Each structure stands twice: as C-alpha cells, then as structure tokens.
PDB file of C-alpha atoms in Angstrom:
ATOM      1  CA  LYS A   1       0.000   0.000   0.000  1.00  0.00           C
ATOM      2  CA  HIS A   2       1.128   3.514  -0.769  1.00  0.00           C
ATOM      3  CA  ILE A   3       0.505   6.720   1.143  1.00  0.00           C
ATOM      4  CA  VAL A   4      -1.677   8.869  -1.110  1.00  0.00           C
ATOM      5  CA  ALA A   5      -2.674  11.691   1.258  1.00  0.00           C
ATOM      6  CA  ARG A   6      -2.587  13.081   4.768  1.00  0.00           C
ATOM      7  CA  TRP A   7      -5.898  13.407   6.531  1.00  0.00           C
ATOM      8  CA  LEU A   8      -7.735  13.765   9.790  1.00  0.00           C
ATOM      9  CA  ILE A   9     -10.309  11.154  10.767  1.00  0.00           C
ATOM     10  CA  VAL A  10     -13.671  12.904  11.150  1.00  0.00           C
ATOM     11  CA  SER A  11     -16.045   9.975  11.728  1.00  0.00           C
ATOM     12  CA  LYS A  12     -16.040   6.205  11.972  1.00  0.00           C
ATOM     13  CA  GLY A  13     -19.822   5.996  12.378  1.00  0.00           C
ATOM     14  CA  PRO A  14     -21.516   3.832   9.727  1.00  0.00           C
ATOM     15  CA  SER A  15     -24.648   6.014   9.818  1.00  0.00           C
ATOM     16  CA  LYS A  16     -22.705   9.228   9.031  1.00  0.00           C
ATOM     17  CA  VAL A  17     -23.685  10.638   5.621  1.00  0.00           C
ATOM     18  CA  VAL A  18     -20.851  11.811   3.342  1.00  0.00           C
ATOM     19  CA  GLY A  19     -21.632  13.053  -0.146  1.00  0.00           C
ATOM     20  CA  GLY A  20     -25.233  11.908   0.175  1.00  0.00           C
ATOM     21  CA  THR A  21     -24.356   8.306   1.100  1.00  0.00           C
ATOM     22  CA  LYS A  22     -24.060   6.626   4.507  1.00  0.00           C
ATOM     23  CA  LEU A  23     -20.523   5.500   5.256  1.00  0.00           C
ATOM     24  CA  GLY A  24     -21.654   1.985   6.103  1.00  0.00           C
ATOM     25  CA  GLU A  25     -19.244  -0.659   7.322  1.00  0.00           C
ATOM     26  CA  GLY A  26     -15.668  -0.459   6.118  1.00  0.00           C
ATOM     27  CA  PHE A  27     -15.538   3.301   5.418  1.00  0.00           C
ATOM     28  CA  TRP A  28     -14.523   6.295   7.519  1.00  0.00           C
ATOM     29  CA  GLU A  29     -14.947   9.987   6.836  1.00  0.00           C
ATOM     30  CA  VAL A  30     -11.571  11.681   6.489  1.00  0.00           C
ATOM     31  CA  HIS A  31     -10.714  15.348   5.930  1.00  0.00           C
ATOM     32  CA  ILE A  32      -7.933  15.684   3.337  1.00  0.00           C
ATOM     33  CA  THR A  33      -5.158  18.031   4.500  1.00  0.00           C
ATOM     34  CA  LYS A  34      -2.406  17.187   1.992  1.00  0.00           C
ATOM     35  CA  VAL A  35      -2.548  15.303  -1.310  1.00  0.00           C
ATOM     36  CA  LEU A  36       0.436  13.199  -2.365  1.00  0.00           C
ATOM     37  CA  LYS A  37      -1.154  11.336  -5.302  1.00  0.00           C
ATOM     38  CA  PRO A  38      -3.586  13.811  -6.928  1.00  0.00           C
ATOM     39  CA  ASN A  39      -4.669  11.418  -9.702  1.00  0.00           C
ATOM     40  CA  GLN A  40      -5.813   8.710  -7.269  1.00  0.00           C
ATOM     41  CA  GLU A  41      -9.472   8.053  -8.080  1.00  0.00           C
ATOM     42  CA  LEU A  42     -11.964   8.174  -5.228  1.00  0.00           C
ATOM     43  CA  MET A  43     -13.918   5.007  -4.510  1.00  0.00           C
ATOM     44  CA  ARG A  44     -16.911   7.205  -3.702  1.00  0.00           C
ATOM     45  CA  PRO A  45     -16.826  10.334  -5.862  1.00  0.00           C
ATOM     46  CA  ILE A  46     -18.856  13.353  -4.715  1.00  0.00           C
ATOM     47  CA  GLY A  47     -20.311  15.211  -7.698  1.00  0.00           C
ATOM     48  CA  ARG A  48     -17.423  16.595  -9.741  1.00  0.00           C
ATOM     49  CA  VAL A  49     -14.898  15.529  -7.108  1.00  0.00           C
ATOM     50  CA  LYS A  50     -13.616  12.309  -8.619  1.00  0.00           C
ATOM     51  CA  LYS A  51      -9.907  12.346  -7.789  1.00  0.00           C
ATOM     52  CA  LEU A  52      -7.980  12.900  -4.595  1.00  0.00           C
ATOM     53  CA  GLY A  53      -6.470  16.117  -5.953  1.00  0.00           C
ATOM     54  CA  ASP A  54      -9.981  17.563  -6.193  1.00  0.00           C
ATOM     55  CA  ALA A  55     -10.743  16.680  -2.561  1.00  0.00           C
ATOM     56  CA  LEU A  56      -8.174  18.853  -0.759  1.00  0.00           C
ATOM     57  CA  GLU A  57      -9.702  20.358   2.405  1.00  0.00           C
ATOM     58  CA  MET A  58     -12.850  18.226   2.001  1.00  0.00           C
ATOM     59  CA  GLY A  59     -14.418  15.420   3.960  1.00  0.00           C
ATOM     60  CA  ILE A  60     -14.653  12.216   1.909  1.00  0.00           C
ATOM     61  CA  ALA A  61     -15.424   8.535   2.487  1.00  0.00           C
ATOM     62  CA  TRP A  62     -12.302   6.352   2.467  1.00  0.00           C
ATOM     63  CA  PRO A  63     -11.924   2.603   3.076  1.00  0.00           C
ATOM     64  CA  SER A  64     -11.013   2.178   6.735  1.00  0.00           C
ATOM     65  CA  GLY A  65      -8.604  -0.652   5.883  1.00  0.00           C
ATOM     66  CA  ASP A  66      -6.564   1.801   3.817  1.00  0.00           C
ATOM     67  CA  VAL A  67      -6.216   4.406   6.593  1.00  0.00           C
ATOM     68  CA  CYS A  68      -2.800   4.270   8.302  1.00  0.00           C
ATOM     69  CA  LEU A  69      -3.000   5.365  11.913  1.00  0.00           C
TER      70      LEU A  69
END
C-alpha cells in the first residue's frame, strides 16, 4: 500500500452521511489536509470531485482498511 494523502479522521460511524451516502461498514470519513497522489481516483466520488487532488480540504469517504493510523 502507498501513502496517497494526509488526513484527519472525522467519523467512523456507519450512519454518518458523506456526499449523500451513509458510510456503512468499512468506510470512515476523512478530511484531506495534503494530497500526495492527486490522480488517485476516489472510490466514492462526490459530484465533480472524482480524484484525490480535487478533494483537498474536504471530507470524503475512504476505506477504513486503507487508513494508516
């Protein structure tokens, strides 16, 4: 696995809604503070925000298994 961004964990709650969709199991909401791989596609795009580089300073859903603590 590669580090693609720096972020802050906002929520681990499966009922939290991010981009109009509940996180569900296996996803956390993270706030992107620094992007290292801007062309990394988001697993759950939000409108026109489809790549990590577009998500700087936003809260997005990210697979919890891919979050390094």
